[in-house]
Coordinates of C-alpha atoms in Angstrom, one line a residue:
M6 CA 208.1 -54.0 -3.5
T7 CA 209.3 -53.0 -6.9
N8 CA 208.6 -49.5 -8.0
I9 CA 208.1 -49.7 -11.8
L10 CA 208.2 -45.9 -12.0
K11 CA 211.8 -45.8 -10.9
Y12 CA 214.5 -47.9 -12.6
S13 CA 216.5 -50.6 -10.8
R14 CA 218.3 -53.4 -12.4
R15 CA 217.3 -56.9 -11.3
Q16 CA 220.0 -58.5 -9.1
T17 CA 221.2 -61.9 -10.3
T18 CA 223.9 -64.4 -9.5
E19 CA 227.1 -64.2 -11.6
V20 CA 227.9 -66.8 -14.3
H21 CA 231.4 -67.3 -15.7
V22 CA 231.5 -68.1 -19.4
G23 CA 235.3 -68.4 -20.0
N24 CA 236.7 -64.9 -19.4
V25 CA 233.3 -63.2 -19.6
V26 CA 231.1 -62.8 -16.5
I27 CA 227.3 -62.5 -17.0
G28 CA 225.0 -61.0 -14.4
G29 CA 225.6 -59.4 -11.0
N30 CA 226.9 -55.9 -11.5
N31 CA 228.6 -56.7 -14.8
P32 CA 227.8 -54.8 -18.0
I33 CA 225.2 -56.2 -20.4
R34 CA 227.1 -58.7 -22.5
I35 CA 226.8 -58.7 -26.3
Q36 CA 226.7 -61.9 -28.3
S37 CA 225.9 -63.4 -31.7
M38 CA 225.6 -66.8 -33.4
A39 CA 227.7 -68.0 -36.4
N40 CA 225.9 -69.2 -39.5
T41 CA 228.8 -71.3 -40.9
D42 CA 228.9 -75.1 -41.1
T43 CA 230.5 -76.2 -37.9
N44 CA 232.4 -78.8 -39.9
D45 CA 234.2 -76.1 -41.7
I46 CA 236.8 -75.2 -39.1
E47 CA 238.5 -72.3 -41.0
A48 CA 235.3 -70.6 -42.1
S49 CA 233.9 -70.9 -38.6
A50 CA 237.0 -69.5 -36.9
Q51 CA 237.3 -66.6 -39.4
Q52 CA 233.6 -65.6 -38.9
C53 CA 233.9 -65.9 -35.2
K54 CA 236.9 -63.6 -35.2
R55 CA 235.0 -61.1 -37.3
I56 CA 232.2 -61.1 -34.7
A57 CA 234.7 -60.6 -31.9
D58 CA 236.5 -57.9 -33.8
V59 CA 233.4 -55.7 -33.9
G60 CA 232.7 -56.2 -30.2
G61 CA 231.0 -59.6 -29.8
E62 CA 231.8 -61.0 -26.4
I63 CA 230.3 -64.5 -26.8
V64 CA 229.8 -66.5 -30.0
R65 CA 227.4 -69.5 -30.4
F66 CA 227.8 -72.4 -32.9
T67 CA 225.2 -75.0 -33.8
A68 CA 226.1 -78.6 -32.9
Q69 CA 223.7 -80.9 -34.6
G70 CA 225.5 -84.0 -33.6
Q71 CA 228.6 -85.3 -31.8
K72 CA 230.8 -84.7 -34.8
E73 CA 230.0 -81.0 -34.8
A74 CA 230.2 -80.8 -31.0
N75 CA 233.7 -82.4 -31.2
N76 CA 234.7 -79.9 -33.9
L77 CA 234.2 -77.0 -31.5
Q78 CA 237.6 -77.8 -29.9
F79 CA 239.3 -77.4 -33.2
I80 CA 237.5 -74.1 -33.8
E81 CA 238.8 -72.9 -30.4
K82 CA 242.3 -74.0 -31.3
R83 CA 242.2 -72.1 -34.6
L84 CA 240.8 -69.0 -32.8
A85 CA 243.8 -69.2 -30.4
E86 CA 246.1 -69.2 -33.4
L87 CA 244.3 -66.1 -34.7
G88 CA 244.7 -64.4 -31.3
C89 CA 241.0 -64.5 -30.5
N90 CA 239.9 -65.9 -27.1
V91 CA 236.2 -65.2 -27.3
P92 CA 234.1 -67.8 -25.4
L93 CA 232.2 -70.3 -27.5
V94 CA 228.7 -71.7 -26.9
A95 CA 227.3 -74.9 -28.4
D96 CA 223.7 -74.8 -29.5
I97 CA 222.0 -78.2 -29.0
H98 CA 218.7 -79.5 -30.2
F99 CA 217.3 -83.0 -30.1
N100 CA 220.7 -84.5 -29.2
P101 CA 221.7 -84.6 -25.5
A102 CA 224.7 -86.8 -26.4
A103 CA 226.1 -83.9 -28.4
A104 CA 225.6 -81.6 -25.3
D105 CA 227.8 -84.1 -23.3
V106 CA 230.6 -83.9 -25.9
A107 CA 230.4 -80.1 -26.3
A108 CA 230.5 -79.5 -22.6
Q109 CA 234.1 -80.8 -22.5
Y110 CA 235.3 -78.2 -25.0
V111 CA 233.4 -75.0 -24.9
E112 CA 232.6 -72.4 -22.2
K113 CA 228.8 -72.8 -22.4
V114 CA 226.2 -75.2 -23.8
R115 CA 222.7 -74.1 -24.7
I116 CA 220.0 -76.7 -24.5
N117 CA 216.4 -76.4 -25.5
P118 CA 214.0 -77.9 -22.8
G119 CA 211.4 -78.6 -25.6
N120 CA 213.6 -81.2 -27.3
Y121 CA 216.3 -82.1 -24.9
V122 CA 214.5 -85.3 -23.8
D123 CA 210.9 -84.7 -24.7
S124 CA 209.5 -85.0 -28.2
V125 CA 209.1 -81.6 -29.9
H126 CA 205.6 -80.5 -30.9
T127 CA 204.2 -83.0 -33.4
Q128 CA 200.7 -81.5 -33.9
K129 CA 199.4 -84.5 -32.0
R130 CA 197.5 -84.3 -28.7
F131 CA 198.6 -86.3 -25.7
E132 CA 197.0 -86.7 -22.3
Y133 CA 199.2 -87.5 -19.2
T134 CA 198.0 -88.6 -15.8
D135 CA 199.8 -87.0 -12.9
E136 CA 201.8 -90.2 -12.5
E137 CA 202.8 -90.4 -16.2
Y138 CA 203.7 -86.7 -16.1
A139 CA 205.9 -87.3 -13.0
A140 CA 207.6 -90.2 -14.8
E141 CA 208.4 -88.0 -17.7
L142 CA 210.0 -85.5 -15.4
Q143 CA 212.1 -88.2 -13.9
K144 CA 213.3 -89.2 -17.4
I145 CA 214.5 -85.6 -17.8
R146 CA 216.3 -85.7 -14.4
D147 CA 217.9 -89.0 -15.2
R148 CA 219.4 -87.6 -18.5
F149 CA 220.1 -84.0 -17.3
V150 CA 222.0 -84.7 -14.1
P151 CA 224.9 -86.6 -15.8
F152 CA 225.2 -83.7 -18.2
L153 CA 225.4 -81.2 -15.3
N154 CA 228.1 -83.4 -13.8
I155 CA 230.2 -83.1 -16.9
C156 CA 229.7 -79.3 -16.8
K157 CA 230.8 -79.2 -13.2
E158 CA 233.9 -81.2 -14.1
H159 CA 234.9 -78.9 -16.9
K160 CA 233.6 -75.6 -15.4
T161 CA 231.1 -75.2 -18.3
A162 CA 228.2 -72.9 -18.0
I163 CA 224.8 -73.7 -19.5
R164 CA 221.9 -71.8 -21.0
I165 CA 218.4 -73.1 -20.6
G166 CA 216.9 -71.7 -23.8
V167 CA 213.2 -72.0 -24.3
N168 CA 211.7 -71.1 -27.7
H169 CA 208.1 -70.4 -28.3
G170 CA 208.2 -72.6 -31.4
S171 CA 209.5 -75.7 -29.8
L172 CA 207.5 -76.5 -26.7
S173 CA 207.2 -80.2 -26.1
D174 CA 204.1 -82.2 -26.6
R175 CA 204.1 -82.9 -22.8
I176 CA 204.1 -79.2 -21.9
L177 CA 201.5 -78.4 -24.5
S178 CA 199.3 -81.2 -23.2
R179 CA 199.1 -79.6 -19.8
Y180 CA 199.7 -75.8 -20.3
G181 CA 198.9 -75.2 -24.0
D182 CA 200.9 -72.9 -26.3
T183 CA 201.0 -70.2 -23.6
S184 CA 203.4 -68.0 -21.7
N185 CA 202.8 -70.2 -18.6
G186 CA 203.8 -73.3 -20.6
M187 CA 207.0 -71.6 -21.7
V188 CA 207.9 -70.6 -18.2
E189 CA 207.1 -74.0 -16.7
S190 CA 209.2 -75.6 -19.4
C191 CA 212.1 -73.5 -18.1
L192 CA 211.4 -74.0 -14.4
E193 CA 211.4 -77.8 -14.7
F194 CA 215.1 -77.6 -15.6
L195 CA 216.0 -74.8 -13.2
R196 CA 214.6 -76.8 -10.3
I197 CA 216.9 -79.7 -11.2
C198 CA 219.9 -77.3 -11.4
K199 CA 219.0 -75.9 -7.9
S200 CA 218.7 -79.3 -6.4
E201 CA 222.1 -80.3 -7.8
N202 CA 223.7 -77.1 -6.6
F203 CA 224.6 -76.1 -10.2
N204 CA 224.5 -72.4 -10.4
D205 CA 226.3 -71.6 -13.7
V206 CA 223.0 -71.1 -15.5
V207 CA 221.8 -68.4 -17.8
I208 CA 218.1 -68.4 -19.0
S209 CA 216.4 -67.3 -22.2
I210 CA 212.8 -67.3 -23.3
K211 CA 212.3 -66.2 -26.8
A212 CA 209.5 -65.7 -29.3
S213 CA 209.1 -63.9 -32.7
N214 CA 206.0 -62.2 -31.3
V215 CA 207.4 -59.3 -29.3
I216 CA 204.4 -59.1 -27.0
I217 CA 204.6 -62.8 -26.1
M218 CA 208.3 -62.5 -25.6
V219 CA 208.1 -59.5 -23.2
Q220 CA 205.1 -60.8 -21.2
T221 CA 206.7 -64.3 -20.9
V222 CA 210.0 -63.0 -19.6
R223 CA 208.2 -60.8 -17.1
L224 CA 206.2 -63.8 -15.9
L225 CA 209.4 -65.9 -15.7
V226 CA 211.0 -63.3 -13.4
E227 CA 208.0 -63.2 -11.2
R228 CA 207.9 -67.0 -10.9
M229 CA 211.6 -67.2 -10.3
E230 CA 211.5 -64.6 -7.5
A231 CA 208.7 -66.7 -5.9
E232 CA 211.0 -69.7 -5.9
D233 CA 214.2 -67.8 -4.8
L234 CA 215.9 -68.3 -8.2
H235 CA 218.1 -65.4 -9.4
Y236 CA 219.9 -66.6 -12.5
P237 CA 220.9 -64.0 -15.2
I238 CA 218.7 -63.7 -18.3
H239 CA 219.7 -63.7 -22.0
L240 CA 217.3 -61.6 -24.1
G241 CA 216.4 -61.8 -27.8
V242 CA 213.6 -61.6 -30.2
T243 CA 213.7 -64.6 -32.6
E244 CA 213.1 -64.3 -36.3
A245 CA 213.1 -60.5 -36.1
G246 CA 214.0 -60.2 -39.8
A247 CA 216.4 -57.8 -41.6
G248 CA 216.9 -54.1 -42.1
E249 CA 214.6 -51.7 -40.3
D250 CA 212.0 -54.4 -39.4
G251 CA 214.6 -56.5 -37.6
R252 CA 216.2 -53.5 -35.7
V253 CA 212.9 -51.9 -34.6
K254 CA 211.4 -55.2 -33.6
S255 CA 214.5 -56.2 -31.6
A256 CA 214.8 -52.8 -30.0
A257 CA 211.1 -52.8 -28.9
G258 CA 211.3 -56.3 -27.3
I259 CA 214.8 -56.3 -25.8
G260 CA 214.6 -52.6 -25.0
A261 CA 211.3 -53.0 -23.1
L262 CA 212.8 -55.6 -20.7
L263 CA 216.1 -53.7 -20.3
Y264 CA 214.0 -50.7 -19.3
D265 CA 212.3 -53.0 -16.8
G266 CA 215.7 -53.7 -15.3
I267 CA 215.7 -57.3 -16.8
G268 CA 218.4 -58.7 -18.9
D269 CA 222.2 -59.5 -18.5
T270 CA 223.2 -60.5 -22.0
I271 CA 221.5 -59.8 -25.4
R272 CA 221.5 -61.0 -28.9
V273 CA 219.9 -59.0 -31.8
S274 CA 218.9 -61.7 -34.3
L275 CA 219.0 -60.3 -37.8
S276 CA 218.6 -62.1 -41.2
E277 CA 222.0 -60.6 -42.1
D278 CA 225.7 -61.5 -41.6
P279 CA 226.1 -62.2 -37.8
E280 CA 228.8 -59.5 -37.4
C281 CA 226.1 -57.0 -38.4
E282 CA 224.2 -57.9 -35.2
I283 CA 226.9 -56.7 -32.8
P284 CA 226.8 -52.9 -33.5
V285 CA 223.0 -52.9 -33.2
A286 CA 223.1 -54.7 -29.9
K287 CA 225.9 -52.5 -28.5
S288 CA 224.0 -49.4 -29.6
L289 CA 220.8 -50.6 -27.9
A290 CA 222.6 -51.5 -24.6
D291 CA 224.6 -48.3 -24.5
Y292 CA 221.4 -46.2 -25.2
I293 CA 219.4 -47.9 -22.5
N294 CA 222.2 -47.4 -20.0
S295 CA 222.4 -43.7 -20.9
K296 CA 218.6 -43.2 -20.4
V297 CA 218.1 -45.1 -17.2
A298 CA 220.8 -42.9 -15.6
K299 CA 218.7 -39.8 -16.3
K300 CA 216.3 -38.1 -13.8
T301 CA 212.8 -39.3 -13.2
T302 CA 209.6 -37.6 -12.0
A303 CA 208.3 -40.9 -10.6
N304 CA 206.1 -40.4 -7.5
Q305 CA 206.4 -43.1 -4.9
E306 CA 202.7 -43.0 -4.1
Y307 CA 202.0 -44.4 -7.5
A308 CA 204.4 -47.3 -7.1
L309 CA 203.0 -50.6 -8.4
K310 CA 204.1 -54.0 -7.2
N311 CA 204.9 -55.5 -10.5
I312 CA 205.0 -54.5 -14.2
C313 CA 202.7 -57.4 -15.0
K314 CA 200.0 -55.6 -13.1
L315 CA 200.2 -52.4 -15.2
E316 CA 197.0 -52.8 -17.1
A317 CA 195.8 -50.8 -20.1
R318 CA 193.8 -47.8 -18.9
K319 CA 190.3 -47.0 -20.1
V320 CA 190.6 -44.4 -22.8
G321 CA 187.9 -42.2 -24.3
R322 CA 187.6 -41.6 -28.1
C323 CA 188.2 -38.4 -29.9
G324 CA 187.4 -39.0 -33.5
I325 CA 189.9 -41.6 -34.8
I326 CA 192.1 -41.3 -31.7
G327 CA 191.7 -43.6 -28.6
G328 CA 188.7 -45.6 -27.6
G329 CA 189.8 -48.9 -29.1
K330 CA 191.0 -47.4 -32.4
V331 CA 194.4 -48.3 -33.8
P332 CA 197.2 -45.9 -32.7
V333 CA 197.5 -42.8 -34.9
V334 CA 200.8 -41.5 -36.3
I335 CA 201.7 -37.8 -36.2
S336 CA 204.7 -36.6 -38.3
E337 CA 206.5 -33.6 -39.5
Y338 CA 206.5 -35.2 -43.0
A339 CA 203.3 -35.5 -45.0
E340 CA 204.6 -38.5 -46.9
A341 CA 207.7 -40.7 -46.9
D342 CA 208.5 -44.1 -48.3
G343 CA 205.0 -44.4 -49.6
L344 CA 203.5 -43.8 -46.1
K345 CA 201.3 -41.0 -44.9
P346 CA 200.6 -40.1 -41.3
D347 CA 197.2 -39.5 -39.9
F348 CA 198.2 -36.0 -38.9
V349 CA 201.0 -33.8 -40.0
S350 CA 202.6 -31.3 -37.6
K351 CA 203.0 -27.8 -39.2
D352 CA 204.1 -24.4 -37.9
K353 CA 201.4 -22.8 -40.0
Y354 CA 198.5 -24.0 -42.1
D355 CA 199.5 -25.3 -45.5
A356 CA 196.6 -25.2 -48.1
S357 CA 198.5 -27.6 -50.4
C358 CA 198.8 -30.4 -47.8
N359 CA 196.3 -33.2 -48.2
V360 CA 196.8 -34.6 -44.7
A361 CA 195.1 -33.4 -41.6
Q362 CA 197.2 -30.7 -40.0
I363 CA 198.1 -29.7 -36.4
V364 CA 199.3 -26.2 -35.9
P365 CA 200.1 -24.1 -32.8
F366 CA 197.1 -22.4 -31.4
A367 CA 198.5 -19.0 -32.0
N368 CA 198.6 -19.7 -35.7
W369 CA 195.4 -21.6 -36.0
K370 CA 192.5 -19.9 -37.8
G371 CA 189.9 -22.6 -37.8
E372 CA 190.8 -23.9 -41.3
A373 CA 189.2 -27.1 -42.6
N374 CA 191.0 -30.3 -41.6
C375 CA 193.3 -28.3 -39.4
Y376 CA 193.4 -28.5 -35.6
P377 CA 194.9 -26.4 -32.8
L378 CA 197.9 -27.4 -30.6
F379 CA 197.9 -25.8 -27.2
S380 CA 200.8 -25.3 -24.8
A381 CA 200.7 -25.5 -21.0
N382 CA 200.2 -21.8 -20.6
E383 CA 197.2 -21.9 -23.0
I384 CA 195.2 -24.5 -21.1
S385 CA 192.6 -21.9 -20.0
K386 CA 191.8 -21.1 -23.6
I387 CA 191.0 -24.7 -24.7
G388 CA 187.4 -24.6 -23.5
D389 CA 186.6 -21.6 -25.7
V390 CA 187.6 -23.4 -28.9
N391 CA 185.3 -25.4 -31.1
A392 CA 187.2 -28.0 -33.0
D393 CA 186.9 -31.7 -33.8
Y394 CA 190.4 -32.3 -32.3
K395 CA 192.1 -30.3 -29.6
F396 CA 195.7 -31.2 -28.7
L397 CA 197.6 -30.2 -25.6
Q398 CA 201.4 -30.6 -25.6
L399 CA 203.0 -31.1 -22.2
S400 CA 206.5 -31.8 -21.0
Y401 CA 207.0 -34.2 -18.1
G402 CA 207.4 -31.3 -15.6
E403 CA 204.2 -29.7 -16.9
A404 CA 202.1 -32.9 -16.7
S405 CA 201.5 -32.6 -13.0
E406 CA 198.5 -33.9 -11.1
A407 CA 197.3 -30.3 -10.6
T408 CA 197.4 -29.7 -14.3
L409 CA 196.0 -33.0 -15.5
K410 CA 192.9 -33.0 -13.3
N411 CA 191.7 -29.8 -14.9
V412 CA 192.0 -30.9 -18.5
A413 CA 188.8 -31.9 -20.2
D414 CA 188.6 -35.6 -21.2
D415 CA 188.1 -34.7 -24.9
V416 CA 191.5 -33.1 -25.2
V417 CA 194.3 -35.3 -26.7
L418 CA 197.5 -35.1 -24.7
I419 CA 200.8 -35.0 -26.5
I420 CA 203.6 -35.9 -24.0
K421 CA 207.0 -34.9 -25.3
S422 CA 210.3 -36.4 -24.5
D423 CA 213.1 -34.7 -22.6
A424 CA 216.8 -35.5 -23.3
D425 CA 217.6 -35.0 -19.6
M426 CA 215.0 -37.5 -18.3
N427 CA 214.4 -41.2 -18.1
D428 CA 211.5 -41.2 -20.6
V429 CA 210.1 -44.6 -19.6
S430 CA 209.8 -43.9 -15.9
C431 CA 208.4 -40.4 -16.5
R432 CA 205.8 -41.6 -19.1
R433 CA 204.8 -44.5 -16.9
N434 CA 204.2 -42.0 -14.1
I435 CA 201.9 -40.0 -16.3
F436 CA 199.8 -43.0 -17.3
V437 CA 199.5 -44.2 -13.7
M438 CA 198.7 -40.7 -12.5
L439 CA 195.9 -40.3 -15.1
T440 CA 194.5 -43.6 -14.1
A441 CA 194.5 -42.6 -10.4
L442 CA 192.7 -39.4 -11.3
G443 CA 190.1 -41.2 -13.4
K444 CA 191.1 -39.4 -16.5
S445 CA 190.4 -40.9 -19.9
N446 CA 192.4 -38.6 -22.2
P447 CA 194.1 -40.2 -25.2
I448 CA 197.9 -39.9 -25.0
I449 CA 200.2 -39.4 -28.0
L450 CA 203.9 -40.1 -27.2
E451 CA 206.2 -37.6 -28.9
S452 CA 209.9 -38.3 -29.0
T453 CA 212.6 -36.1 -30.6
Y454 CA 216.0 -37.5 -31.8
D455 CA 219.0 -35.4 -33.1
T456 CA 220.8 -38.3 -34.8
T457 CA 221.3 -38.4 -38.5
D458 CA 222.0 -42.2 -38.4
N459 CA 218.9 -44.0 -39.4
G460 CA 220.0 -47.2 -37.7
Q461 CA 220.5 -45.3 -34.4
L462 CA 217.0 -43.8 -34.8
Q463 CA 215.5 -47.2 -35.3
V464 CA 217.1 -48.5 -32.1
C465 CA 216.4 -45.5 -29.9
A466 CA 212.8 -44.9 -31.0
G467 CA 212.0 -48.6 -30.9
A468 CA 213.2 -49.0 -27.4
D469 CA 211.7 -45.7 -26.0
N470 CA 208.3 -46.3 -27.5
G471 CA 207.9 -50.0 -28.1
I472 CA 207.5 -50.8 -24.4
F473 CA 204.3 -48.6 -24.2
F474 CA 202.6 -50.1 -27.2
I475 CA 203.4 -53.6 -25.9
D476 CA 201.5 -52.7 -22.8
H477 CA 198.7 -51.1 -25.0
L478 CA 198.9 -47.7 -23.2
P479 CA 199.2 -44.9 -25.8
S480 CA 196.8 -43.8 -28.5
G481 CA 199.4 -42.6 -30.9
I482 CA 203.0 -41.9 -31.7
C483 CA 205.0 -38.9 -33.0
I484 CA 208.7 -39.2 -33.8
K485 CA 210.5 -36.0 -34.6
S486 CA 213.8 -36.2 -36.5
K487 CA 215.8 -34.6 -39.2
L488 CA 215.4 -37.9 -41.1
K489 CA 212.3 -38.5 -43.2
E490 CA 212.7 -42.2 -42.3
S491 CA 211.2 -41.3 -38.9
L492 CA 207.7 -41.8 -40.4
S493 CA 208.6 -45.3 -41.4
V494 CA 210.1 -46.0 -38.0
A495 CA 206.9 -44.8 -36.3
F496 CA 204.8 -47.2 -38.4
G497 CA 207.4 -49.9 -37.8
I498 CA 207.1 -49.6 -34.0
L499 CA 203.3 -50.1 -34.3
Q500 CA 203.8 -53.1 -36.7
A501 CA 206.4 -54.7 -34.4
T502 CA 204.1 -54.4 -31.4
R503 CA 201.2 -55.6 -33.5
T504 CA 199.0 -52.6 -32.6
R505 CA 198.7 -51.4 -36.2
V506 CA 199.5 -53.3 -39.4
V507 CA 200.5 -51.3 -42.4
K508 CA 202.7 -53.7 -44.4
T509 CA 203.6 -57.4 -44.9
E510 CA 205.3 -58.9 -41.9
Y511 CA 208.2 -61.3 -42.4
I512 CA 209.1 -63.7 -39.6
S513 CA 212.6 -64.6 -40.8
C514 CA 215.4 -66.3 -38.8
P515 CA 219.0 -65.1 -38.7
S516 CA 220.2 -68.4 -40.1
C517 CA 222.9 -70.7 -38.5
G518 CA 224.8 -73.8 -39.4
R519 CA 221.5 -75.7 -39.7
T520 CA 220.2 -73.4 -42.4
L521 CA 219.5 -75.4 -45.6
Y522 CA 219.5 -72.7 -48.3
D523 CA 220.7 -69.1 -48.9
L524 CA 218.3 -67.4 -46.5
Q525 CA 219.3 -63.7 -47.1
S526 CA 218.9 -63.8 -50.9
T527 CA 215.7 -65.8 -50.6
L528 CA 214.2 -63.4 -48.1
A529 CA 215.0 -60.5 -50.5
K530 CA 213.3 -62.4 -53.4
I531 CA 210.2 -63.1 -51.3
K532 CA 210.0 -59.5 -50.1
A533 CA 210.4 -58.2 -53.7
K534 CA 207.3 -60.2 -54.8
T535 CA 205.1 -59.9 -51.7
S536 CA 205.8 -56.6 -49.9
H537 CA 202.6 -55.1 -51.2
L538 CA 200.4 -57.7 -49.4
T539 CA 199.6 -55.6 -46.4
G540 CA 198.7 -57.5 -43.3
L541 CA 200.0 -60.9 -44.5
K542 CA 202.5 -62.7 -42.3
I543 CA 205.1 -64.8 -44.1
G544 CA 207.6 -67.0 -42.2
V545 CA 211.0 -67.6 -43.9
M546 CA 212.8 -70.2 -41.8
G547 CA 216.1 -71.9 -42.3
C548 CA 215.4 -75.3 -40.9
I549 CA 212.8 -77.4 -39.1
V550 CA 214.2 -77.1 -35.6
N551 CA 212.3 -74.0 -34.7
G552 CA 210.9 -73.1 -38.1
P553 CA 207.3 -74.4 -38.0
G554 CA 206.8 -73.5 -34.4
E555 CA 208.3 -69.9 -34.4
M556 CA 206.1 -69.0 -37.4
A557 CA 203.1 -70.4 -35.6
D558 CA 200.9 -67.3 -36.3
A559 CA 202.3 -66.8 -39.8
D560 CA 199.8 -67.1 -42.7
Y561 CA 202.3 -68.8 -44.9
G562 CA 205.7 -70.5 -44.3
Y563 CA 208.8 -71.2 -46.3
V564 CA 211.0 -73.7 -44.4
G565 CA 214.2 -75.4 -45.3
S566 CA 213.6 -79.2 -45.1
A567 CA 216.8 -80.7 -46.7
R568 CA 219.8 -79.3 -48.5
G569 CA 218.4 -77.1 -51.3
K570 CA 214.9 -78.3 -50.5
V571 CA 211.9 -76.3 -49.1
N572 CA 208.6 -77.2 -47.4
L573 CA 205.7 -74.8 -47.8
Y574 CA 203.1 -74.2 -45.1
K575 CA 199.6 -72.7 -44.9
K576 CA 199.6 -71.6 -41.2
Q577 CA 200.7 -74.8 -39.4
E578 CA 199.8 -77.2 -42.2
C579 CA 202.6 -78.4 -44.4
I580 CA 201.1 -78.2 -48.0
E581 CA 204.1 -79.2 -50.2
K582 CA 207.3 -80.9 -49.3
L583 CA 210.9 -81.1 -50.7
I584 CA 210.4 -78.4 -53.4
P585 CA 213.7 -77.6 -55.1
E586 CA 215.0 -74.2 -53.9
D587 CA 215.0 -72.6 -57.3
E588 CA 211.3 -73.3 -57.7
A589 CA 210.1 -72.6 -54.1
V590 CA 209.5 -68.9 -54.2
D591 CA 207.3 -69.2 -57.3
K592 CA 205.5 -72.1 -55.6
L593 CA 204.9 -69.9 -52.5
I594 CA 203.3 -67.2 -54.7
E595 CA 201.1 -69.9 -56.3
L596 CA 200.0 -71.1 -52.8
I597 CA 199.1 -67.6 -51.7
K598 CA 197.1 -67.1 -54.9
K599 CA 195.4 -70.5 -54.6
N600 CA 194.1 -69.5 -51.1
G601 CA 192.8 -66.1 -52.2
D602 CA 195.2 -64.0 -50.3
W603 CA 197.0 -62.5 -53.4
R604 CA 196.3 -59.2 -55.0
D605 CA 198.3 -57.3 -57.6
A606 CA 200.7 -54.6 -56.6

């Protein structure tokens, strides 16, 4: 039985990728992917060295064809001349022959089950009889086993990398575009590996939707355990974006699984230079390691069998808090970056503040739009107070069963973090305890951070809080920090977990050697013109490999289709093809306007 209230890392087999070992008791490995043309040996080697110099332990290159796969040996030779021995990974889509070539030269080959042999999603609908389905699986085995034999001969590891946006027509016909389909797509290949006694396998299941990504990896682990498969797992959120959005989204998704004890190597995918990904990934891994080593108040009697079974609790409503309402934001700042919280936390009432205020009960005088905050030693006074909102702030130690069972259900609980505790285990314990007691109090998660580094704040707050909003447990968030950006980070966590939308969402890929235009500058242009379109989701994708699929739930898509050419999408429908790059952003705006989704800033 797994106790989700007490951290333990999932035990896996070890996989050797050159001089780096993934899984087992080894550290969480940090990796990135180059975005150079694999045919440009010098540029590729130099970028790879930059990634390694900042701490990247594994570097992946795209190999569209056999020529690019063959070039990887020359990149490795140039890296050796530069004194860099970082292991290389070949990224293969649509071309199993390229995988065969790459396996002879690099330390690991990533293949995508959705397009290794099967045809990738074509928007068509196919029906397979059981016999036809079995015949298709045999085709995969017939092609995959020779590749595994090459890998055995050259001691090459593989990654079975499933992407939400590139499930095959065959999988979609039987399982639909679901987590179960993604998991089955992976297991089909893992079963072949097991039958062939090939164990140098790493797995990844990725999606741009953080909730889908986390839920699917959890399901994969559950299914793998049932089949006695213990391969290490690579974590990442695809198309996370750039800047704060990319960091918060990645921290929420990857951090949630690391807190679950799942994950052996990670990549933070940012629409920035690949060497920028490494410090973020290292910061995230180091932070999680530091937190899971802390104390926990987890009570064994509340142990649950599996994280997938932790269901959202029934929550009562107190005004705009709880009861199906979007999560609220409480902040020390009444406004920052054009954002306003729902409540501002003050030491004393401020008549000039135009946001609802929360003040300590000792300083509360019943002012309009101002509400009392009680401490643990003031619980007995709560029932004597008449106010639309009553808040009770508790530490983990104070939130005991004896205390909670005596708190009225109309009191909003603010559970504050503790630097000496494992926040995730302690918070989970409180949610499960309240459920066991039949209590429906809304819960606000309050986290305090001393850092003056905004990037560090984004990573730490995203990891600590994202996991709970992914599981739809809290009714609000409060991030306390010396940085005013903490307000934006709080809203960013809710946006990343799709529990509250307050701005335009950009589903943008990190770019790679397949990218067909200048993605970073294009993303900046699109953001500059559309960032006021709150609630709209815009996909900005480098190429057609995963582009149309990964932006499956985007309202509009901008996808590279040929060198310097772009296709525009309205949801999954391609509206215009092969638009010159210098005209495409304006054409995207025209498309948004034409469909009635535009409004002036």
